[in-house]
Amino acid sequence: MELFDSAKEIYDGNDIYELNDKCIKDKTLNEKLDKLISKAHQKLLTDYKGHEGPQLEIATNKLGTIRFKADIEDITSFNQLIEIMKNSAKDKKQVKAVGTFSAFSAITQTSGYLLNTSQYSGVTKTDVNLLTQNSQLQAQKDNIVYYDAKCGTTLKLLIQTLKDDGRALINLSGWGNQCIASLNATSTHGSGITLQPLCGSVVSVDMVVPGGQLYRVEPTNGITDATKFQSSYPSTILIQDDNSFNASVVNIGALGVTYSLTIATLPLYSVIEEREEVTWEYVKSILRQLPYENNPYLSNRNCELWISPYTDYVLATKRNFATSEDEKNYPKPEIKDFYQDFLKLPLVIDISKKLNISIGASLFLILNLFPSTVPFMIETALKTQYHEDPIVDTYENIYIYNSGALANDFKVIAIEFSFAMKDDIYIQATDAILAKLKELREQNNLSINGPAAMRFSAASPQYLSMAYNENLNETRAYLEMPILVYESSIDYYKHVYNPLVEVVKKFNGRCHWGQYLSPELDNEYLINAYSNKSINSFITQLTKFDPNGLMSNELTKKFGLTPDGKIYKNSNFDFSHSENDSSDVEQMGGGGIKIFERIIKNVKKETKLIWNKVKNIK
């Protein structure tokens, strides 16, 4: 505590602007701070050293927090991919695929081939000649157009390609740099209780498994004409079965390598966004109002709640389809990064230069040394995102580019949980998480560095989706929060996130597959968070597509997501480990719903709303 006592002698307030002014104006104080900053830098390196950082001989994710030895292959062609998958089976060599390699979890870890698919990208319209006659007629009637996106295609590229054609995705997440296969494999989502995660727009999955066998997997009443398809692609097996499809989109890379996805699209649309400044206590009173279709927040097409974790402030966002009148009457958004004002502070810039660290790392260091400034900083940053009047723009400029840009411009590591909304479980869980966050800050000087963002979604039939529900009648709420990364070898975030996971487990919450996953999570967590039925259903499909477990890794082994449900109790999927022992194998019992109509119904519903509301549509 000596370090923090010394920091209090320099500044004991809660306003980071005031801290900046004092240190810049007072030369003596500035010199004291320089010495203290150097000590704080060393303390972070000592107290939270997780590993030695990225090395040339091992694979590392974009952030540098995941590291493991692998045979890295850059995929540039379809034939190259097939050859590697054949070799995988022949040599009994594990394989995983990555896109932009942005995942924060060990979901991508492998001791064999690591396939970099970022160069295997592109978007084309689906060949309608391969569709069933009924699918063609229905698509024309409902103004649905299908597109095929290669696995390495980023969301931004997909959005732009569709926009050039006057088309759009049904919903978006808040970040556009993920690859299309990866974001669906981990059930990335937007917000809105009537909208499934992005996987809900996928109608067909093209996959290659170890050994080189090709599959096209669709729901039971899929869009593809089996006779025409087999005539054109005799080496590809077409599977039209709900059970197989429900494991193949959100597949966490455990079935095979998805090399292409077919996606249903809408006519291009604009969105009107409104924001209001409220308190968490007020928000809770609104969220409890039933039915949801009449709820002032949840009845909107999209609703997001950015909660200041250490104060009572909440920035509430409501979004809906914009009409032509909305486009005439309201301005486009003025993009403002979440931490924009703090980036300009001379103190932050000065420390960044002196220690030769990033601006984000400099801000993290200041917040860590002066923890009383954290609540003020987060609430102030949230208030910069408020706008009094509504704003209108095309959907991607609202969802992605007006999302605060926290993760876009800083090195952050995030964690996210989803909870059932029934009986207000998600509200109870959020209260418990907020209480734990305050406890960690007050007792251990451990803080998150941004808001706790609450989003919502409809249920998904995908077995491993955070939104999974067998009967598709349970909406889900999500809570996501970020921590700035000081440098890749510093595991400060674990000391905040691991205690939160223990809270989450009490509410049977689900952790995002692509974000931070606590090494304490195991098969028991998985069964409690999902269900025996959903996990066994997934394992049945996994065993069918990858019977030799070549797509498995340490993470899936510990969860029991392996052929025949073998659980490797001692598997360790901590970020800082590249090679681990696996032993103590147990057996877990191995094991549809018709969903194609539901996919089309949702797209049709959204299309009708656009026709009624968007510019030039009467």
Coordinates of C-alpha atoms in Angstrom, one line a residue:
M1 CA 0.0 0.0 0.0
E2 CA 3.0 2.3 0.3
L3 CA 2.8 3.1 -3.4
F4 CA -0.8 4.2 -3.2
D5 CA -0.2 6.2 0.0
S6 CA 2.5 8.1 -1.9
A7 CA 0.1 8.6 -4.8
K8 CA -2.5 10.1 -2.4
E9 CA 0.1 12.6 -1.2
I10 CA 0.2 13.8 -4.8
Y11 CA -3.5 13.7 -5.4
D12 CA -6.4 12.4 -3.3
G13 CA -9.4 13.5 -5.4
N14 CA -11.5 11.8 -7.9
D15 CA -11.2 14.1 -11.0
I16 CA -8.6 13.0 -13.5
Y17 CA -8.7 16.5 -15.1
E18 CA -7.8 18.1 -11.8
L19 CA -5.0 15.6 -11.4
N20 CA -3.7 16.5 -14.8
D21 CA -3.8 20.2 -14.1
K22 CA -2.0 19.9 -10.8
C23 CA 0.8 17.8 -12.1
I24 CA 1.3 19.8 -15.3
K25 CA 1.4 23.2 -13.4
D26 CA 3.5 22.1 -10.4
K27 CA 7.0 21.0 -11.5
T28 CA 7.9 19.5 -8.1
L29 CA 4.7 17.5 -8.1
N30 CA 5.4 16.4 -11.6
E31 CA 8.9 15.1 -10.6
K32 CA 7.4 13.1 -7.7
L33 CA 4.9 11.6 -10.1
D34 CA 7.6 10.6 -12.5
K35 CA 9.3 8.6 -9.8
L36 CA 6.1 7.1 -8.7
I37 CA 5.0 6.2 -12.2
S38 CA 8.3 4.2 -12.7
K39 CA 7.7 2.3 -9.5
A40 CA 4.0 1.6 -10.5
H41 CA 5.3 0.3 -13.9
Q42 CA 7.6 -2.1 -12.2
K43 CA 5.0 -3.2 -9.7
L44 CA 2.6 -4.1 -12.5
L45 CA 5.3 -6.1 -14.2
T46 CA 6.1 -7.9 -10.9
D47 CA 2.6 -8.5 -9.5
Y48 CA 0.8 -9.4 -12.6
K49 CA 3.4 -11.1 -14.8
G50 CA 1.5 -13.9 -16.6
H51 CA 4.1 -15.0 -19.2
E52 CA 7.0 -13.8 -21.2
G53 CA 4.9 -12.2 -23.9
P54 CA 4.8 -12.9 -27.6
Q55 CA 7.7 -15.0 -29.1
L56 CA 8.5 -15.7 -32.7
E57 CA 8.3 -19.5 -32.4
I58 CA 4.8 -19.5 -31.1
A59 CA 1.4 -18.3 -32.3
T60 CA -0.2 -15.3 -30.5
N61 CA -3.6 -13.7 -30.8
K62 CA -3.9 -10.1 -31.9
L63 CA -3.7 -8.9 -28.3
G64 CA -0.7 -11.1 -27.4
T65 CA -2.5 -12.6 -24.4
I66 CA -2.9 -16.1 -25.9
R67 CA 0.2 -18.1 -26.9
F68 CA 0.9 -21.6 -28.0
K69 CA 3.2 -23.5 -30.3
A70 CA 1.6 -24.4 -33.7
D71 CA 2.3 -25.1 -37.3
I72 CA 0.9 -21.9 -38.8
E73 CA -0.5 -22.1 -42.4
D74 CA -1.8 -19.0 -44.3
I75 CA -4.8 -20.2 -46.3
T76 CA -5.1 -18.5 -49.7
S77 CA -7.0 -21.1 -51.7
F78 CA -9.6 -23.8 -51.4
N79 CA -7.4 -26.5 -52.7
Q80 CA -4.7 -25.7 -50.1
L81 CA -7.3 -25.9 -47.3
I82 CA -8.5 -29.3 -48.5
E83 CA -4.9 -30.7 -48.7
I84 CA -4.1 -29.6 -45.2
M85 CA -7.3 -31.2 -43.8
K86 CA -6.3 -34.4 -45.6
N87 CA -2.9 -34.3 -44.0
S88 CA -4.4 -33.6 -40.6
A89 CA -6.2 -37.0 -40.7
K90 CA -3.2 -38.8 -42.3
D91 CA -0.8 -37.5 -39.7
K92 CA -3.3 -37.5 -36.8
K93 CA -2.5 -33.8 -36.4
Q94 CA -4.8 -31.4 -34.6
V95 CA -6.1 -28.4 -36.5
K96 CA -7.8 -25.1 -35.7
A97 CA -8.7 -22.1 -37.9
V98 CA -8.6 -18.4 -37.1
G99 CA -9.5 -15.2 -38.9
T100 CA -8.3 -12.0 -37.4
F101 CA -7.3 -14.0 -34.3
S102 CA -9.0 -11.5 -32.0
A103 CA -10.4 -14.0 -29.5
F104 CA -9.5 -13.5 -25.9
S105 CA -10.0 -17.1 -24.9
A106 CA -8.1 -20.3 -25.6
I107 CA -10.8 -21.5 -28.0
T108 CA -8.2 -21.4 -30.9
Q109 CA -5.4 -23.3 -29.1
T110 CA -4.0 -26.3 -31.0
S111 CA -0.7 -28.3 -31.0
G112 CA -1.1 -29.0 -34.7
Y113 CA -2.1 -26.9 -37.7
L114 CA -3.2 -23.3 -37.0
L115 CA -4.9 -22.1 -40.2
N116 CA -4.9 -18.3 -40.8
T117 CA -7.9 -17.8 -43.0
S118 CA -7.8 -13.9 -43.1
Q119 CA -6.7 -14.0 -46.7
Y120 CA -9.4 -16.4 -47.8
S121 CA -12.2 -13.8 -48.1
G122 CA -14.8 -12.6 -50.5
V123 CA -18.6 -12.2 -50.9
T124 CA -20.8 -13.3 -53.8
K125 CA -24.5 -13.7 -54.4
T126 CA -25.7 -17.3 -53.8
D127 CA -26.4 -19.2 -57.0
V128 CA -30.2 -19.2 -57.1
N129 CA -30.1 -22.1 -59.6
L130 CA -29.1 -24.4 -56.7
L131 CA -32.0 -23.4 -54.5
T132 CA -35.3 -25.3 -54.3
Q133 CA -38.1 -23.8 -56.3
N134 CA -40.0 -23.0 -53.1
S135 CA -36.9 -21.2 -51.7
Q136 CA -36.6 -19.1 -54.9
L137 CA -40.3 -18.1 -54.9
Q138 CA -40.3 -17.3 -51.2
A139 CA -37.2 -15.2 -51.5
Q140 CA -38.7 -13.2 -54.4
K141 CA -41.9 -12.7 -52.5
D142 CA -40.2 -11.6 -49.3
N143 CA -37.4 -9.6 -50.9
I144 CA -34.7 -11.9 -49.4
V145 CA -31.4 -12.2 -51.1
Y146 CA -28.8 -14.8 -50.1
Y147 CA -25.1 -14.2 -50.1
D148 CA -22.1 -16.6 -49.7
A149 CA -19.3 -15.3 -47.6
K150 CA -15.9 -17.0 -47.3
C151 CA -14.7 -17.7 -43.8
G152 CA -12.0 -15.0 -43.7
T153 CA -14.4 -12.2 -44.8
T154 CA -14.5 -9.5 -42.1
L155 CA -17.9 -8.1 -41.0
K156 CA -16.9 -4.7 -42.4
L157 CA -16.2 -6.2 -45.9
L158 CA -19.5 -8.1 -45.8
I159 CA -21.4 -4.9 -44.7
Q160 CA -19.8 -2.8 -47.5
T161 CA -20.4 -5.4 -50.2
L162 CA -24.0 -5.7 -49.2
K163 CA -24.4 -1.9 -49.0
D164 CA -23.1 -1.6 -52.6
D165 CA -26.0 -3.9 -53.6
G166 CA -28.5 -2.0 -51.5
R167 CA -28.7 -4.9 -49.0
A168 CA -28.1 -5.2 -45.2
L169 CA -27.7 -7.7 -42.4
I170 CA -30.6 -8.2 -40.1
N171 CA -28.6 -7.0 -37.1
L172 CA -25.0 -6.1 -36.1
S173 CA -22.6 -6.3 -33.2
G174 CA -20.6 -3.3 -32.1
W175 CA -17.3 -4.3 -33.8
G176 CA -16.6 -4.8 -37.4
N177 CA -13.2 -6.4 -37.5
Q178 CA -14.2 -10.0 -36.8
C179 CA -14.3 -12.6 -39.5
I180 CA -17.7 -14.0 -40.4
A181 CA -16.9 -17.6 -39.5
S182 CA -15.4 -16.7 -36.2
L183 CA -18.1 -14.4 -35.0
N184 CA -20.8 -17.0 -35.8
A185 CA -18.7 -19.8 -34.2
T186 CA -18.8 -18.0 -30.9
S187 CA -22.4 -16.6 -31.2
T188 CA -21.6 -12.9 -31.5
H189 CA -24.7 -10.9 -31.1
G190 CA -26.3 -7.4 -31.3
S191 CA -29.2 -6.3 -29.2
G192 CA -32.9 -6.7 -29.3
I193 CA -35.3 -9.2 -27.7
T194 CA -36.8 -10.1 -31.0
L195 CA -33.5 -10.6 -32.7
Q196 CA -31.3 -13.7 -32.5
P197 CA -27.5 -13.5 -32.4
L198 CA -25.9 -13.0 -35.8
C199 CA -26.0 -16.8 -36.4
G200 CA -29.8 -16.4 -36.8
S201 CA -29.2 -15.1 -40.3
V202 CA -27.1 -18.1 -41.4
V203 CA -29.0 -20.6 -43.6
S204 CA -26.2 -22.8 -44.8
V205 CA -22.7 -23.9 -43.7
D206 CA -20.0 -25.2 -45.9
M207 CA -17.4 -27.2 -43.9
V208 CA -14.4 -29.4 -44.4
V209 CA -13.4 -31.9 -41.7
P210 CA -10.1 -33.7 -41.0
G211 CA -9.6 -36.1 -43.9
G212 CA -10.8 -33.6 -46.4
Q213 CA -14.5 -34.6 -46.6
L214 CA -16.7 -31.6 -47.6
Y215 CA -20.2 -31.0 -46.1
R216 CA -23.0 -28.5 -46.7
V217 CA -25.2 -28.4 -43.6
E218 CA -28.6 -26.8 -43.5
P219 CA -31.8 -27.0 -41.5
T220 CA -34.3 -29.7 -42.2
N221 CA -36.2 -27.7 -44.8
G222 CA -33.0 -26.0 -46.2
I223 CA -32.8 -23.7 -49.2
T224 CA -30.6 -26.0 -51.4
D225 CA -32.1 -28.4 -54.0
A226 CA -30.5 -31.7 -53.1
T227 CA -30.6 -33.1 -56.7
K228 CA -29.2 -30.0 -58.3
F229 CA -26.5 -29.6 -55.6
Q230 CA -25.2 -33.2 -55.8
S231 CA -25.1 -33.0 -59.6
S232 CA -22.9 -29.8 -59.4
Y233 CA -20.9 -30.8 -56.3
P234 CA -20.7 -34.6 -56.2
S235 CA -17.9 -34.7 -53.7
T236 CA -19.8 -32.6 -51.1
I237 CA -22.3 -34.3 -48.8
L238 CA -25.5 -32.3 -48.3
I239 CA -27.0 -32.7 -44.8
Q240 CA -30.4 -31.1 -44.2
D241 CA -31.2 -31.8 -40.6
D242 CA -32.0 -29.5 -37.7
N243 CA -29.8 -31.4 -35.2
S244 CA -26.7 -31.2 -37.4
F245 CA -27.4 -27.5 -38.3
N246 CA -27.9 -26.6 -34.6
A247 CA -24.3 -27.6 -33.9
S248 CA -22.7 -26.3 -37.1
V249 CA -23.0 -22.5 -37.0
V250 CA -22.0 -21.9 -33.3
N251 CA -19.5 -24.7 -33.4
I252 CA -16.6 -23.2 -31.4
G253 CA -14.3 -24.7 -34.1
A254 CA -14.9 -28.2 -32.8
L255 CA -16.6 -29.9 -35.8
G256 CA -14.4 -28.9 -38.7
V257 CA -13.3 -25.8 -40.6
T258 CA -16.1 -23.6 -41.9
Y259 CA -15.0 -22.3 -45.2
S260 CA -18.2 -20.5 -46.3
L261 CA -21.5 -19.4 -44.9
T262 CA -24.8 -18.5 -46.7
I263 CA -26.6 -15.5 -45.2
A264 CA -30.0 -14.1 -45.6
T265 CA -30.1 -10.3 -46.2
L266 CA -32.6 -7.5 -46.0
P267 CA -33.0 -4.3 -48.1
L268 CA -30.7 -1.6 -46.9
Y269 CA -32.2 0.4 -44.0
S270 CA -31.5 3.3 -41.7
V271 CA -31.8 3.5 -38.0
I272 CA -33.0 6.2 -35.6
E273 CA -31.2 6.3 -32.2
E274 CA -32.3 8.0 -29.0
R275 CA -30.4 8.2 -25.8
E276 CA -31.3 9.2 -22.2
E277 CA -29.4 9.6 -19.0
V278 CA -30.9 7.7 -16.1
T279 CA -29.9 5.7 -13.0
W280 CA -29.6 2.0 -12.5
E281 CA -32.4 2.0 -10.0
Y282 CA -34.7 3.7 -12.5
V283 CA -33.6 1.3 -15.2
K284 CA -34.4 -1.7 -13.1
S285 CA -37.9 -0.4 -12.4
I286 CA -38.5 -0.1 -16.2
L287 CA -37.0 -3.5 -17.1
R288 CA -39.4 -5.2 -14.7
Q289 CA -42.4 -4.0 -16.5
L290 CA -44.3 -6.7 -18.4
P291 CA -45.1 -7.6 -21.1
Y292 CA -41.9 -6.9 -22.9
E293 CA -43.6 -5.9 -26.1
N294 CA -45.0 -2.8 -24.2
N295 CA -41.8 -2.2 -22.2
P296 CA -40.5 1.4 -22.7
Y297 CA -37.0 0.0 -23.3
L298 CA -37.3 -3.6 -24.4
S299 CA -40.1 -3.0 -27.0
N300 CA -37.6 -1.1 -29.2
R301 CA -36.0 -3.0 -32.0
N302 CA -32.7 -2.5 -30.2
C303 CA -32.0 -1.5 -26.6
E304 CA -28.6 -1.1 -25.0
L305 CA -27.8 0.0 -21.4
W306 CA -24.3 1.2 -20.6
I307 CA -24.0 1.0 -16.8
S308 CA -21.4 3.0 -14.9
P309 CA -20.2 0.2 -12.6
Y310 CA -19.1 2.4 -9.7
T311 CA -21.8 5.1 -9.7
D312 CA -25.5 5.0 -10.4
Y313 CA -25.3 6.5 -13.9
V314 CA -26.7 4.7 -16.9
L315 CA -26.7 5.7 -20.6
A316 CA -29.8 4.1 -22.2
T317 CA -30.0 3.7 -26.0
K318 CA -33.1 2.9 -28.0
R319 CA -33.0 2.2 -31.7
N320 CA -35.6 1.6 -34.4
F321 CA -36.1 1.6 -38.1
A322 CA -35.9 5.2 -39.4
T323 CA -38.6 6.6 -41.6
S324 CA -38.0 9.0 -44.5
E325 CA -39.3 11.8 -42.2
D326 CA -36.7 10.8 -39.6
E327 CA -34.0 11.1 -42.2
K328 CA -35.1 14.6 -43.1
N329 CA -35.5 15.8 -39.5
Y330 CA -32.5 14.5 -37.6
P331 CA -28.8 14.7 -38.1
K332 CA -26.2 11.9 -38.6
P333 CA -24.1 11.0 -35.6
E334 CA -21.0 12.9 -34.6
I335 CA -18.6 10.1 -33.9
K336 CA -16.8 10.5 -30.6
D337 CA -14.5 7.8 -29.2
F338 CA -15.2 6.7 -25.7
Y339 CA -11.9 7.9 -24.2
Q340 CA -11.3 10.8 -26.7
D341 CA -11.1 13.6 -24.2
F342 CA -8.7 11.7 -21.9
L343 CA -6.3 10.9 -24.8
K344 CA -5.6 14.6 -25.2
L345 CA -4.5 15.1 -21.6
P346 CA -0.9 16.2 -21.4
L347 CA -0.3 14.0 -18.4
V348 CA -1.4 10.9 -20.3
I349 CA 0.7 11.8 -23.4
D350 CA 3.7 12.6 -21.2
I351 CA 3.7 9.3 -19.4
S352 CA 3.2 7.4 -22.7
K353 CA 6.3 9.0 -24.1
K354 CA 8.5 8.6 -21.0
L355 CA 7.7 4.9 -20.6
N356 CA 7.5 4.2 -24.3
I357 CA 4.0 2.7 -23.9
S358 CA 0.7 3.1 -25.7
I359 CA -1.7 5.9 -24.8
G360 CA -4.1 3.2 -23.5
A361 CA -1.5 1.7 -21.3
S362 CA -0.6 5.2 -20.0
L363 CA -4.2 5.8 -19.0
F364 CA -4.4 2.3 -17.4
L365 CA -1.3 3.1 -15.3
I366 CA -2.8 6.4 -14.1
L367 CA -6.1 4.8 -13.2
N368 CA -4.3 2.0 -11.3
L369 CA -2.2 4.4 -9.4
F370 CA -5.0 6.8 -8.6
P371 CA -8.0 4.4 -8.3
S372 CA -10.3 7.1 -6.9
T373 CA -10.4 8.6 -10.4
V374 CA -11.9 5.5 -12.0
P375 CA -15.6 6.1 -11.2
F376 CA -15.4 9.8 -12.4
M377 CA -13.5 8.8 -15.5
I378 CA -16.0 6.1 -16.6
E379 CA -19.1 8.2 -15.9
T380 CA -17.5 11.2 -17.7
A381 CA -16.6 9.1 -20.7
L382 CA -20.2 7.8 -20.8
K383 CA -21.6 11.3 -20.8
T384 CA -19.6 12.1 -23.9
Q385 CA -21.7 9.6 -25.8
Y386 CA -25.0 11.2 -24.9
H387 CA -26.9 13.2 -27.5
E388 CA -30.0 15.2 -26.6
D389 CA -31.7 14.9 -30.1
P390 CA -32.2 11.7 -32.0
I391 CA -29.7 10.8 -34.7
V392 CA -30.3 8.9 -38.0
D393 CA -27.9 7.0 -40.3
T394 CA -27.6 3.8 -42.2
Y395 CA -27.6 0.8 -39.9
E396 CA -23.8 0.1 -39.8
N397 CA -23.0 3.7 -39.0
I398 CA -25.2 3.5 -35.9
Y399 CA -24.4 0.0 -34.7
I400 CA -20.7 -0.1 -35.3
Y401 CA -19.3 3.4 -35.8
N402 CA -21.5 5.0 -33.1
S403 CA -20.8 2.3 -30.5
G404 CA -18.3 4.3 -28.4
A405 CA -15.3 2.7 -30.1
L406 CA -13.8 1.6 -26.9
A407 CA -12.5 -1.7 -28.2
N408 CA -11.7 -0.3 -31.7
D409 CA -8.9 2.1 -30.6
F410 CA -7.5 0.5 -27.4
K411 CA -6.0 -2.8 -26.5
V412 CA -8.7 -4.2 -24.2
I413 CA -9.6 -7.6 -23.0
A414 CA -13.3 -8.1 -22.3
I415 CA -15.6 -10.7 -20.6
E416 CA -19.2 -11.2 -21.3
F417 CA -22.0 -13.2 -19.6
S418 CA -25.6 -14.0 -20.6
F419 CA -28.5 -14.7 -18.2
A420 CA -32.1 -15.8 -18.4
M421 CA -34.5 -12.9 -18.2
K422 CA -37.3 -15.0 -16.6
D423 CA -38.1 -13.9 -13.0
D424 CA -35.6 -11.0 -13.4
I425 CA -32.7 -13.4 -12.9
Y426 CA -30.5 -11.1 -15.1
I427 CA -31.3 -8.1 -12.9
Q428 CA -30.3 -10.0 -9.8
A429 CA -27.1 -11.2 -11.5
T430 CA -26.2 -7.7 -12.6
D431 CA -26.7 -6.4 -9.1
A432 CA -24.4 -9.1 -7.7
I433 CA -21.8 -8.4 -10.3
L434 CA -21.9 -4.7 -9.7
A435 CA -21.5 -5.4 -5.9
K436 CA -18.5 -7.6 -6.5
L437 CA -16.9 -5.0 -8.8
K438 CA -17.2 -2.4 -6.1
E439 CA -15.8 -4.8 -3.5
L440 CA -12.8 -5.6 -5.7
R441 CA -12.1 -1.9 -6.3
E442 CA -12.4 -0.9 -2.6
Q443 CA -10.6 -3.8 -1.1
N444 CA -8.1 -4.8 -3.8
N445 CA -7.7 -1.7 -6.0
L446 CA -8.9 -3.8 -9.0
S447 CA -11.2 -2.1 -11.5
I448 CA -12.7 -2.5 -14.9
N449 CA -12.0 0.5 -17.2
G450 CA -15.3 1.0 -19.0
P451 CA -19.1 0.5 -18.6
A452 CA -20.9 -2.7 -18.0
A453 CA -22.9 -2.9 -21.3
M454 CA -26.2 -4.7 -21.1
R455 CA -27.7 -6.0 -24.3
F456 CA -30.5 -8.4 -25.2
S457 CA -31.4 -11.1 -27.7
A458 CA -34.1 -13.6 -28.7
A459 CA -33.4 -17.3 -28.1
S460 CA -31.3 -19.3 -30.5
P461 CA -31.6 -23.1 -31.4
Q462 CA -27.8 -23.4 -31.7
Y463 CA -26.7 -25.7 -28.9
L464 CA -23.7 -23.7 -27.8
S465 CA -25.0 -20.2 -28.3
M466 CA -25.2 -18.0 -25.3
A467 CA -28.8 -17.5 -26.4
Y468 CA -29.6 -21.2 -26.6
N469 CA -33.1 -22.3 -25.6
E470 CA -34.7 -25.5 -26.8
N471 CA -38.2 -24.1 -27.2
L472 CA -37.0 -20.7 -28.4
N473 CA -39.2 -19.0 -25.8
E474 CA -36.6 -17.5 -23.5
T475 CA -35.0 -14.1 -24.1
R476 CA -31.5 -13.5 -22.8
A477 CA -29.7 -10.5 -21.3
Y478 CA -25.9 -10.0 -21.7
L479 CA -23.4 -8.1 -19.6
E480 CA -20.0 -7.2 -21.1
M481 CA -17.2 -5.2 -19.6
P482 CA -13.6 -4.2 -20.6
I483 CA -10.2 -3.8 -19.0
L484 CA -7.4 -1.9 -20.7
V485 CA -4.4 -4.2 -21.4
Y486 CA -1.1 -2.7 -20.1
E487 CA 1.0 -5.1 -22.0
S488 CA 0.4 -8.6 -23.2
S489 CA 2.3 -10.3 -20.4
I490 CA 0.4 -8.5 -17.6
D491 CA -2.6 -10.6 -16.4
Y492 CA -4.2 -8.0 -14.2
Y493 CA -7.6 -8.7 -15.9
K494 CA -7.7 -12.2 -14.5
H495 CA -7.7 -10.9 -10.9
V496 CA -10.9 -9.0 -11.7
Y497 CA -12.6 -11.4 -14.0
N498 CA -12.1 -14.7 -12.1
P499 CA -14.1 -13.5 -9.0
L500 CA -16.9 -12.3 -11.3
V501 CA -17.1 -15.7 -12.9
E502 CA -17.7 -17.3 -9.5
V503 CA -20.7 -14.8 -9.0
V504 CA -22.0 -15.6 -12.5
K505 CA -22.0 -19.4 -11.9
K506 CA -24.5 -18.8 -9.0
F507 CA -27.0 -17.6 -11.6
N508 CA -26.2 -20.3 -14.2
G509 CA -24.8 -17.6 -16.5
R510 CA -23.0 -18.4 -19.7
C511 CA -19.6 -17.0 -20.7
H512 CA -18.9 -15.8 -24.2
W513 CA -16.8 -18.4 -26.0
G514 CA -14.5 -15.8 -27.7
Q515 CA -13.9 -13.5 -24.7
Y516 CA -12.1 -14.2 -21.5
L517 CA -12.8 -17.6 -20.0
S518 CA -11.7 -18.4 -16.5
P519 CA -9.5 -21.5 -16.2
E520 CA -11.8 -22.6 -13.4
L521 CA -14.6 -23.3 -15.8
D522 CA -15.3 -26.9 -16.4
N523 CA -17.9 -29.5 -17.5
E524 CA -20.0 -28.9 -14.4
Y525 CA -20.3 -25.2 -15.3
L526 CA -21.2 -26.1 -18.9
I527 CA -24.1 -28.5 -17.9
N528 CA -25.5 -26.0 -15.3
A529 CA -25.3 -23.1 -17.8
Y530 CA -26.8 -24.9 -20.7
S531 CA -28.3 -28.4 -20.2
N532 CA -27.4 -32.1 -20.5
K533 CA -29.6 -32.3 -23.6
S534 CA -28.0 -29.4 -25.5
I535 CA -24.5 -30.5 -24.6
N536 CA -25.2 -34.2 -25.5
S537 CA -26.8 -33.1 -28.8
F538 CA -23.7 -31.1 -29.7
I539 CA -21.4 -34.0 -28.8
T540 CA -23.4 -36.3 -31.0
Q541 CA -22.7 -34.1 -34.0
L542 CA -19.1 -33.5 -33.0
T543 CA -18.6 -37.3 -32.9
K544 CA -20.2 -37.6 -36.4
F545 CA -18.0 -35.0 -38.0
D546 CA -14.7 -35.4 -36.1
P547 CA -14.7 -38.9 -34.6
N548 CA -10.9 -38.8 -34.0
G549 CA -11.0 -35.5 -32.0
L550 CA -8.6 -33.7 -34.3
M551 CA -10.6 -30.5 -33.9
S552 CA -10.5 -30.8 -30.1
N553 CA -8.1 -28.8 -27.9
E554 CA -7.4 -28.3 -24.2
L555 CA -10.4 -26.1 -23.7
T556 CA -12.9 -28.5 -25.3
K557 CA -11.3 -31.5 -23.5
K558 CA -11.9 -29.9 -20.1
F559 CA -15.5 -29.1 -21.0
G560 CA -16.1 -32.7 -22.2
L561 CA -16.8 -31.4 -25.7
T562 CA -14.9 -34.3 -27.4
P563 CA -16.0 -37.4 -29.3
D564 CA -18.1 -39.6 -27.0
G565 CA -18.0 -36.9 -24.4
K566 CA -14.7 -37.7 -22.8
I567 CA -13.8 -35.2 -20.0
Y568 CA -10.1 -34.5 -19.3
K569 CA -10.2 -33.2 -15.8
N570 CA -6.7 -31.9 -15.6
S571 CA -6.7 -30.0 -19.0
N572 CA -5.5 -26.5 -18.5
F573 CA -6.6 -23.8 -21.0
D574 CA -5.0 -20.8 -19.2
F575 CA -3.7 -18.2 -21.7
S576 CA -0.2 -18.4 -20.4
H577 CA 0.2 -22.1 -21.1
S578 CA 1.2 -23.6 -24.5
E579 CA 1.6 -27.2 -23.6
N580 CA -0.5 -29.0 -21.0
D581 CA -1.0 -32.5 -19.6
S582 CA -4.4 -34.2 -20.1
S583 CA -5.4 -37.1 -17.9
D584 CA -8.2 -38.4 -15.6
V585 CA -10.6 -39.2 -18.4
E586 CA -14.3 -39.6 -17.5
Q587 CA -17.2 -40.6 -19.7
M588 CA -20.2 -38.4 -20.3
G589 CA -23.3 -39.7 -21.9
G590 CA -23.6 -38.9 -25.6
G591 CA -26.8 -38.3 -27.2
G592 CA -34.3 -30.9 -33.6
I593 CA -36.2 -28.6 -34.1
K594 CA -37.3 -27.3 -37.5
I595 CA -35.7 -23.9 -37.8
F596 CA -35.5 -22.9 -41.4
E597 CA -39.0 -21.6 -41.4
R598 CA -38.2 -19.5 -38.3
I599 CA -35.1 -18.0 -40.0
I600 CA -37.2 -17.0 -43.0
K601 CA -40.1 -15.8 -40.8
N602 CA -37.7 -13.4 -38.9
V603 CA -36.2 -12.1 -42.1
K604 CA -39.6 -11.7 -43.7
K605 CA -40.9 -9.8 -40.7
E606 CA -37.9 -7.4 -40.7
T607 CA -38.2 -6.9 -44.4
K608 CA -41.9 -5.9 -44.1
L609 CA -41.0 -3.4 -41.4
I610 CA -38.4 -1.9 -43.7
W611 CA -40.9 -1.7 -46.6
N612 CA -43.3 0.2 -44.3
K613 CA -40.8 2.6 -42.8
V614 CA -37.7 3.2 -44.9
K615 CA -37.2 6.0 -47.4
N616 CA -39.0 5.6 -50.7
I617 CA -40.9 2.6 -49.5
K618 CA -44.7 3.0 -49.2

